PDB file of C-alpha atoms in Angstrom:
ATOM      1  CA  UNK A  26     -46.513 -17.496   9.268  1.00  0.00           C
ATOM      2  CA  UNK A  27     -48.626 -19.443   6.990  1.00  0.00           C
ATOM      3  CA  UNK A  28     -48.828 -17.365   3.138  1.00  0.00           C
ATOM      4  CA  UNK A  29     -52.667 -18.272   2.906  1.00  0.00           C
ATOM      5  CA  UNK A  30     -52.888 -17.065   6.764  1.00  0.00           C
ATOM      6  CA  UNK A  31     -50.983 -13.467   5.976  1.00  0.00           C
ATOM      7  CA  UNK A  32     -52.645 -13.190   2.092  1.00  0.00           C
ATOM      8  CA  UNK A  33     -56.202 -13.479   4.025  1.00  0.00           C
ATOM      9  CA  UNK A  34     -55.153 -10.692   6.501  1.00  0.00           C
ATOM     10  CA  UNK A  35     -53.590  -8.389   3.935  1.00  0.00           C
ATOM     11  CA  UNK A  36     -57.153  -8.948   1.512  1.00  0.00           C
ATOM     12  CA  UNK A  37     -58.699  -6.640   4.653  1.00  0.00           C
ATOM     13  CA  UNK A  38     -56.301  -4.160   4.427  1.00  0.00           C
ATOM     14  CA  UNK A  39     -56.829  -0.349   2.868  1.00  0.00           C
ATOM     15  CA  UNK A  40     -55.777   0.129  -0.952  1.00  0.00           C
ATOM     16  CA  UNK A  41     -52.598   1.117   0.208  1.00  0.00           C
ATOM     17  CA  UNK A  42     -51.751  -1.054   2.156  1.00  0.00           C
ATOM     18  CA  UNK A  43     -53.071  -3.688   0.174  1.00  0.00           C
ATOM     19  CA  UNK A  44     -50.546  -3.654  -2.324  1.00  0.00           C
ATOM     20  CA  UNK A  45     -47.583  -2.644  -0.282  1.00  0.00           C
ATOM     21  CA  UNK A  46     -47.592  -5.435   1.612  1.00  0.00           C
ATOM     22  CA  UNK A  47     -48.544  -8.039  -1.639  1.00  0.00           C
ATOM     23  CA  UNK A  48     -45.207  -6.390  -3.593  1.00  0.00           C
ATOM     24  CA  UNK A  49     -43.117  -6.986  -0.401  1.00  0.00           C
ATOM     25  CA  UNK A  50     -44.699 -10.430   0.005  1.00  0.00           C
ATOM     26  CA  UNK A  51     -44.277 -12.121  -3.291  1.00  0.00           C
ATOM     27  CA  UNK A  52     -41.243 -10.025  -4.180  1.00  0.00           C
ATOM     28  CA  UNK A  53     -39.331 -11.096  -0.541  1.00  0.00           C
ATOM     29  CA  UNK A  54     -37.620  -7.185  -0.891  1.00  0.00           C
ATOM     30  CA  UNK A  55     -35.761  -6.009   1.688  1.00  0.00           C
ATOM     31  CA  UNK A  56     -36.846  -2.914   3.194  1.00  0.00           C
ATOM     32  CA  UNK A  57     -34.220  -1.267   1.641  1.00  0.00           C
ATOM     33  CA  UNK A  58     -35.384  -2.509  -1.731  1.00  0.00           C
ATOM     34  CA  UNK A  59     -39.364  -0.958  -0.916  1.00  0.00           C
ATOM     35  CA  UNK A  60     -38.534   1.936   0.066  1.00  0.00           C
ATOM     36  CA  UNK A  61     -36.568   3.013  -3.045  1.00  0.00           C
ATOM     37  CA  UNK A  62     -38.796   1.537  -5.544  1.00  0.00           C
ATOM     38  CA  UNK A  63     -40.549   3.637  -7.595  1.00  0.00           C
ATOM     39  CA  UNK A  64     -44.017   3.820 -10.533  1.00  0.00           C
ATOM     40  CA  UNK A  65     -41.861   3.998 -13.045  1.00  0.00           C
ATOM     41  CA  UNK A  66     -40.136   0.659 -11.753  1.00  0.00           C
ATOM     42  CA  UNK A  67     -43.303  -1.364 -11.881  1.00  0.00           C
ATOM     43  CA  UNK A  68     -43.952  -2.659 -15.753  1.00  0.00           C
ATOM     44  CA  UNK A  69     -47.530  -4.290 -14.619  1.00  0.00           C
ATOM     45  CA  UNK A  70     -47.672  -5.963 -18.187  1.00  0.00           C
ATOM     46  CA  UNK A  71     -44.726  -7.659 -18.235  1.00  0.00           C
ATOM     47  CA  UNK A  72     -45.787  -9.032 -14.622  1.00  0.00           C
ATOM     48  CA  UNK A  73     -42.755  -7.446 -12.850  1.00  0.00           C
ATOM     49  CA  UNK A  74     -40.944  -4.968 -10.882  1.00  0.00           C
ATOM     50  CA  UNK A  75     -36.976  -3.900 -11.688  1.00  0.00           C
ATOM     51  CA  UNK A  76     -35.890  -3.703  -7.884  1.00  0.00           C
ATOM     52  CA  UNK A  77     -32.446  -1.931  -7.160  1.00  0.00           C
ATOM     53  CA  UNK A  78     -30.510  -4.554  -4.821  1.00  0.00           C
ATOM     54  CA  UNK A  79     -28.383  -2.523  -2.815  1.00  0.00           C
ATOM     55  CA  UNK A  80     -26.537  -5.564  -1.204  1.00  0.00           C
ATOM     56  CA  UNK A  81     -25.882  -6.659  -4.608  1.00  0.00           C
ATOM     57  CA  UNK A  82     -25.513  -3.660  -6.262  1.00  0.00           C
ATOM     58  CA  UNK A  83     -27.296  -4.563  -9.443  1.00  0.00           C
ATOM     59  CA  UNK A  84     -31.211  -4.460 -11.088  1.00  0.00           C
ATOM     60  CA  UNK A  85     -32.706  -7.593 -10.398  1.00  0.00           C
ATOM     61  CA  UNK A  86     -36.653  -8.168 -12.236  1.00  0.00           C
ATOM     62  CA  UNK A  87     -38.428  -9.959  -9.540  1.00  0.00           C
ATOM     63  CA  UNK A  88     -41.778 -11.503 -11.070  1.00  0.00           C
ATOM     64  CA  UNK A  89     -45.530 -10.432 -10.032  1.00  0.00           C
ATOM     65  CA  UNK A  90     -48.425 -12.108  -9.782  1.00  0.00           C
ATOM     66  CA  UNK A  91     -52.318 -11.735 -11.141  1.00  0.00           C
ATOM     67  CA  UNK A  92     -53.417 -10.188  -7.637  1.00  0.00           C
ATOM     68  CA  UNK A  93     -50.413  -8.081  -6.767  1.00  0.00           C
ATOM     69  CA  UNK A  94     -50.521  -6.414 -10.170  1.00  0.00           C
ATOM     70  CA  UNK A  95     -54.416  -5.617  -9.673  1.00  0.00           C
ATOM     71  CA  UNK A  96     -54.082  -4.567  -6.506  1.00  0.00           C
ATOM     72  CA  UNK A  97     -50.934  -1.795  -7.432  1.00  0.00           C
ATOM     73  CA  UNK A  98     -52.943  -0.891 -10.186  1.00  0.00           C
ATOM     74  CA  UNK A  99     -55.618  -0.469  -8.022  1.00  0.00           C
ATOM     75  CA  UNK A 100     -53.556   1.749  -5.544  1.00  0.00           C
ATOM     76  CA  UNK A 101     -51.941   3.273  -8.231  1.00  0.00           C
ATOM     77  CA  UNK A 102     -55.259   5.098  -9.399  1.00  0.00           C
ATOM     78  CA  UNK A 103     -56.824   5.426  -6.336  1.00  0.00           C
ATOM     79  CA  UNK A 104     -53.760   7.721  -5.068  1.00  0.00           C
ATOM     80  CA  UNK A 105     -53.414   9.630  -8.498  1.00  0.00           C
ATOM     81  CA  UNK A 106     -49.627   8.050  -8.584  1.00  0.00           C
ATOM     82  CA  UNK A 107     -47.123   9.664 -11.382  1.00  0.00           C
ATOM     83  CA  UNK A 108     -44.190   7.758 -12.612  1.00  0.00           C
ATOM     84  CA  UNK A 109     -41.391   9.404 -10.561  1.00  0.00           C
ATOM     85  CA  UNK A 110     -43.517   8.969  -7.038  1.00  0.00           C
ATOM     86  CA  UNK A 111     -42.251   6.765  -4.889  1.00  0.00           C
ATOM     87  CA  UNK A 112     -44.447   3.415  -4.561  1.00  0.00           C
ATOM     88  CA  UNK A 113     -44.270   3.468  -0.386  1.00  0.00           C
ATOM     89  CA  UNK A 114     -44.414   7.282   0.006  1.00  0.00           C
ATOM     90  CA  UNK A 115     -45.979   9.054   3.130  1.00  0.00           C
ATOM     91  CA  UNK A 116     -49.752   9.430   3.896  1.00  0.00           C
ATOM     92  CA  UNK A 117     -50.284  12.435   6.040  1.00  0.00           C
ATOM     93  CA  UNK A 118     -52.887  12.635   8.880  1.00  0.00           C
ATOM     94  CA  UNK A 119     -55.207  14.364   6.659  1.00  0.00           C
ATOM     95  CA  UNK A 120     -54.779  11.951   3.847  1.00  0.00           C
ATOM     96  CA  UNK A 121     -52.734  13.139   0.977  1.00  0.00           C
ATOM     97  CA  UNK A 122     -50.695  11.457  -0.383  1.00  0.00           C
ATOM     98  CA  UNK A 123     -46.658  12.578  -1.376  1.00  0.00           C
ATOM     99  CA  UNK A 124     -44.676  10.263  -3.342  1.00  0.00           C
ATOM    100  CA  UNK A 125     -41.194  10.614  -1.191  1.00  0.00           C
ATOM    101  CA  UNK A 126     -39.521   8.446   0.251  1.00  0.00           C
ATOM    102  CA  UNK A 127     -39.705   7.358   3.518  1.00  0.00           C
ATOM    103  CA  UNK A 128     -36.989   5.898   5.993  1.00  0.00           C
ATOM    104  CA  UNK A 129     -36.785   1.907   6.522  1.00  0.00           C
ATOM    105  CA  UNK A 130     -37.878   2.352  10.158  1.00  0.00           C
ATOM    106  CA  UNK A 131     -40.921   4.521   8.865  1.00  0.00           C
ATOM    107  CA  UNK A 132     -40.821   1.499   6.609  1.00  0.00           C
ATOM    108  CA  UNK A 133     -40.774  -1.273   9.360  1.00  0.00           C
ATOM    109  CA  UNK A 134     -43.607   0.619  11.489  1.00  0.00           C
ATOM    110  CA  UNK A 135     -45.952   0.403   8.512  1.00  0.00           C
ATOM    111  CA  UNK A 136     -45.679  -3.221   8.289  1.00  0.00           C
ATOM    112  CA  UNK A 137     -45.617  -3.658  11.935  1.00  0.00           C
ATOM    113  CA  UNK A 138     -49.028  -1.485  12.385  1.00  0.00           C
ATOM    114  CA  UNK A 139     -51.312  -2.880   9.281  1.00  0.00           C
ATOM    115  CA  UNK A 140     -49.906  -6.763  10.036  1.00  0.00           C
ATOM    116  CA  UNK A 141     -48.505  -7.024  13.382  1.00  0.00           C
ATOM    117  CA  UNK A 142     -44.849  -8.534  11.357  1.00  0.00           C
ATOM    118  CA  UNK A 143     -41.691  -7.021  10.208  1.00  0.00           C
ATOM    119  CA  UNK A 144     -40.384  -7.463   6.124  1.00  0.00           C
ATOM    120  CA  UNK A 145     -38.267 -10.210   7.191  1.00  0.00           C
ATOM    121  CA  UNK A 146     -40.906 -12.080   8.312  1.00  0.00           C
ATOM    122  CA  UNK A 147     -42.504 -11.243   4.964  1.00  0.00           C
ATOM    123  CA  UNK A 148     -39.665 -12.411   3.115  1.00  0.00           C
ATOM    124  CA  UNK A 149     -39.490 -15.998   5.414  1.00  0.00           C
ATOM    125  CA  UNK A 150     -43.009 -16.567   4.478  1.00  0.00           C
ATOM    126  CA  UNK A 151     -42.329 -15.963   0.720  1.00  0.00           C
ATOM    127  CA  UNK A 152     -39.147 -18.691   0.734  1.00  0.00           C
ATOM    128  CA  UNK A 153     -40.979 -20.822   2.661  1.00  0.00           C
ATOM    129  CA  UNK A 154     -44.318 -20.751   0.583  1.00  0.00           C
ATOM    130  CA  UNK A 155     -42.661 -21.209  -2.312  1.00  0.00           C
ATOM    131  CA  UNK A 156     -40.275 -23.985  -1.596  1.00  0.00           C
ATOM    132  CA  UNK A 157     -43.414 -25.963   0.475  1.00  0.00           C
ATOM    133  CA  UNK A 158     -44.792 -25.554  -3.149  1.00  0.00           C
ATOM    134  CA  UNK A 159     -42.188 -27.258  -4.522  1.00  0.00           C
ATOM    135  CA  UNK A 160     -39.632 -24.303  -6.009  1.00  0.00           C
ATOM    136  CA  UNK A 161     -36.043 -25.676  -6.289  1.00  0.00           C
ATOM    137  CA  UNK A 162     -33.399 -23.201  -4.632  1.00  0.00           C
ATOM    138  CA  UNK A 163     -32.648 -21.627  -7.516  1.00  0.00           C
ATOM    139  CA  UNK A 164     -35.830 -20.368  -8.685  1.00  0.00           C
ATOM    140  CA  UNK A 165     -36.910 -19.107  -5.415  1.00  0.00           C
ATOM    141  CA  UNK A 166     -33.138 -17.542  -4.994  1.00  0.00           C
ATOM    142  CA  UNK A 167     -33.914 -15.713  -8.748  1.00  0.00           C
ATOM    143  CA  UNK A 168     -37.396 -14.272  -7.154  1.00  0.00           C
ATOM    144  CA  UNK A 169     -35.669 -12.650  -4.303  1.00  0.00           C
ATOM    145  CA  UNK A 170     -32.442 -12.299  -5.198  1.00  0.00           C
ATOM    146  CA  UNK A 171     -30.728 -14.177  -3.252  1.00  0.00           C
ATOM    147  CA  UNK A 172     -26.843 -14.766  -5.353  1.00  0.00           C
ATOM    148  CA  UNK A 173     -25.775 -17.633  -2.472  1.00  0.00           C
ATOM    149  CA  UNK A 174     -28.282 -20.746  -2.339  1.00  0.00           C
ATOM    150  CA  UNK A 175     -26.425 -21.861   0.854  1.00  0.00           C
ATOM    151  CA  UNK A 176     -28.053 -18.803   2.374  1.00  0.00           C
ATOM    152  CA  UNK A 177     -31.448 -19.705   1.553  1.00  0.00           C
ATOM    153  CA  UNK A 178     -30.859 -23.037   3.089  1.00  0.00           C
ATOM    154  CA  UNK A 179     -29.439 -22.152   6.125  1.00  0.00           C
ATOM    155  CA  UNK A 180     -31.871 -19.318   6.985  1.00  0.00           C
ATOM    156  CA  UNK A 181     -34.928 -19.546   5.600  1.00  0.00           C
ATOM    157  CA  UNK A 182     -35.790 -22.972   5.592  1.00  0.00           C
ATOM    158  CA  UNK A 183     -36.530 -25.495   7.637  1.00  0.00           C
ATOM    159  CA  UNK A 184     -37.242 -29.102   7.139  1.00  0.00           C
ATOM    160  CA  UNK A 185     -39.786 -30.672   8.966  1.00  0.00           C
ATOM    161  CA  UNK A 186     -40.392 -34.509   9.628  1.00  0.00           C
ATOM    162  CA  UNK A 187     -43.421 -34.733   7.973  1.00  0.00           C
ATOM    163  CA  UNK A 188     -41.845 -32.675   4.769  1.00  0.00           C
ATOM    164  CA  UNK A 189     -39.528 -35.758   5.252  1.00  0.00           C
ATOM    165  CA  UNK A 190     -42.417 -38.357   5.403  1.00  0.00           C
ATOM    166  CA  UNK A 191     -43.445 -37.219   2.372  1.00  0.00           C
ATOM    167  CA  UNK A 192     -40.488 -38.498   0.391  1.00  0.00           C
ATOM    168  CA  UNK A 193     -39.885 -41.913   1.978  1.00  0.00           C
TER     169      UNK A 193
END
């Protein structure tokens, strides 16, 4: 999916939802990765989030941008969040809010019923916006964490002719 298609769609979302799925997007986590992050995790000043990578088994800062930050700040004081909640957490039918964590198929469903995609498809969209921008390997492996480049490049992009044209 096109970034500027899926950032218009997510601009209609709730609060909530909002800035879920802008930290997923422009951090390229895994769901593993948003379900266990957490408010105290998020340091909105210095622009970033410290995201345990299971699959890596180290803290990794993964950089945030001008609109992501506003709109967790925005969620953050809309739902009353305290530092130990848990930045997905579960909305009840009724509407409150409890800063738990939730499963990566509760996870998955979210995505699947505010945007009609899955996180992977989040995370494709954030390689491929970013390298279409002109981001080397390297810097967009450092935003999501990727440690082998060669995996980047054989499964998240794709060069098209006309990406081709453009250098000839």
């Amino acid at each position: 999916m096109k970034k500027e298609e899926l950032l218009s769609a997510i601009e209609e979302l709730n609060t909530r939802a909002k800035a879920i799925c802008l930290v997923n997007l422009v951090t390229a986590n895994r769901p593993n990765e948003m379900v266990r992050l957490r408010i105290k995790d998020f340091d909105l000043e210095g622009s970033f989030v410290r995201v345990y990578m299971r699959k890596q088994k180290i803290w990794h800062n993964k950089r945030l941008n001008h609109q992501t930050i506003k709109a967790v700040r925005d969620y953050i004081s809309e739902y009353k969040l305290r530092v130990d909640d848990f930045f997905v957490g579960r909305v009840y039918k009724n509407g409150r809010f409890k800063g738990t964590q939730i499963s990566e198929t509760a996870y998955r469903n979210l995505l699947k019923e505010w945007t009609g995609l899955t996180p992977y498809n989040f995370r494709k969209t954030q390689v491929a916006a970013m390298h279409a921008a002109g981001a080397d390997l390297s810097t967009i492996a450092r935003q999501t964490g990727h440690k082998s480049l060669q995996t980047l490049d054989d499964h998240y992009l794709t060069v098209s002719d006309s990406t081709v044209d453009k250098y000839l």
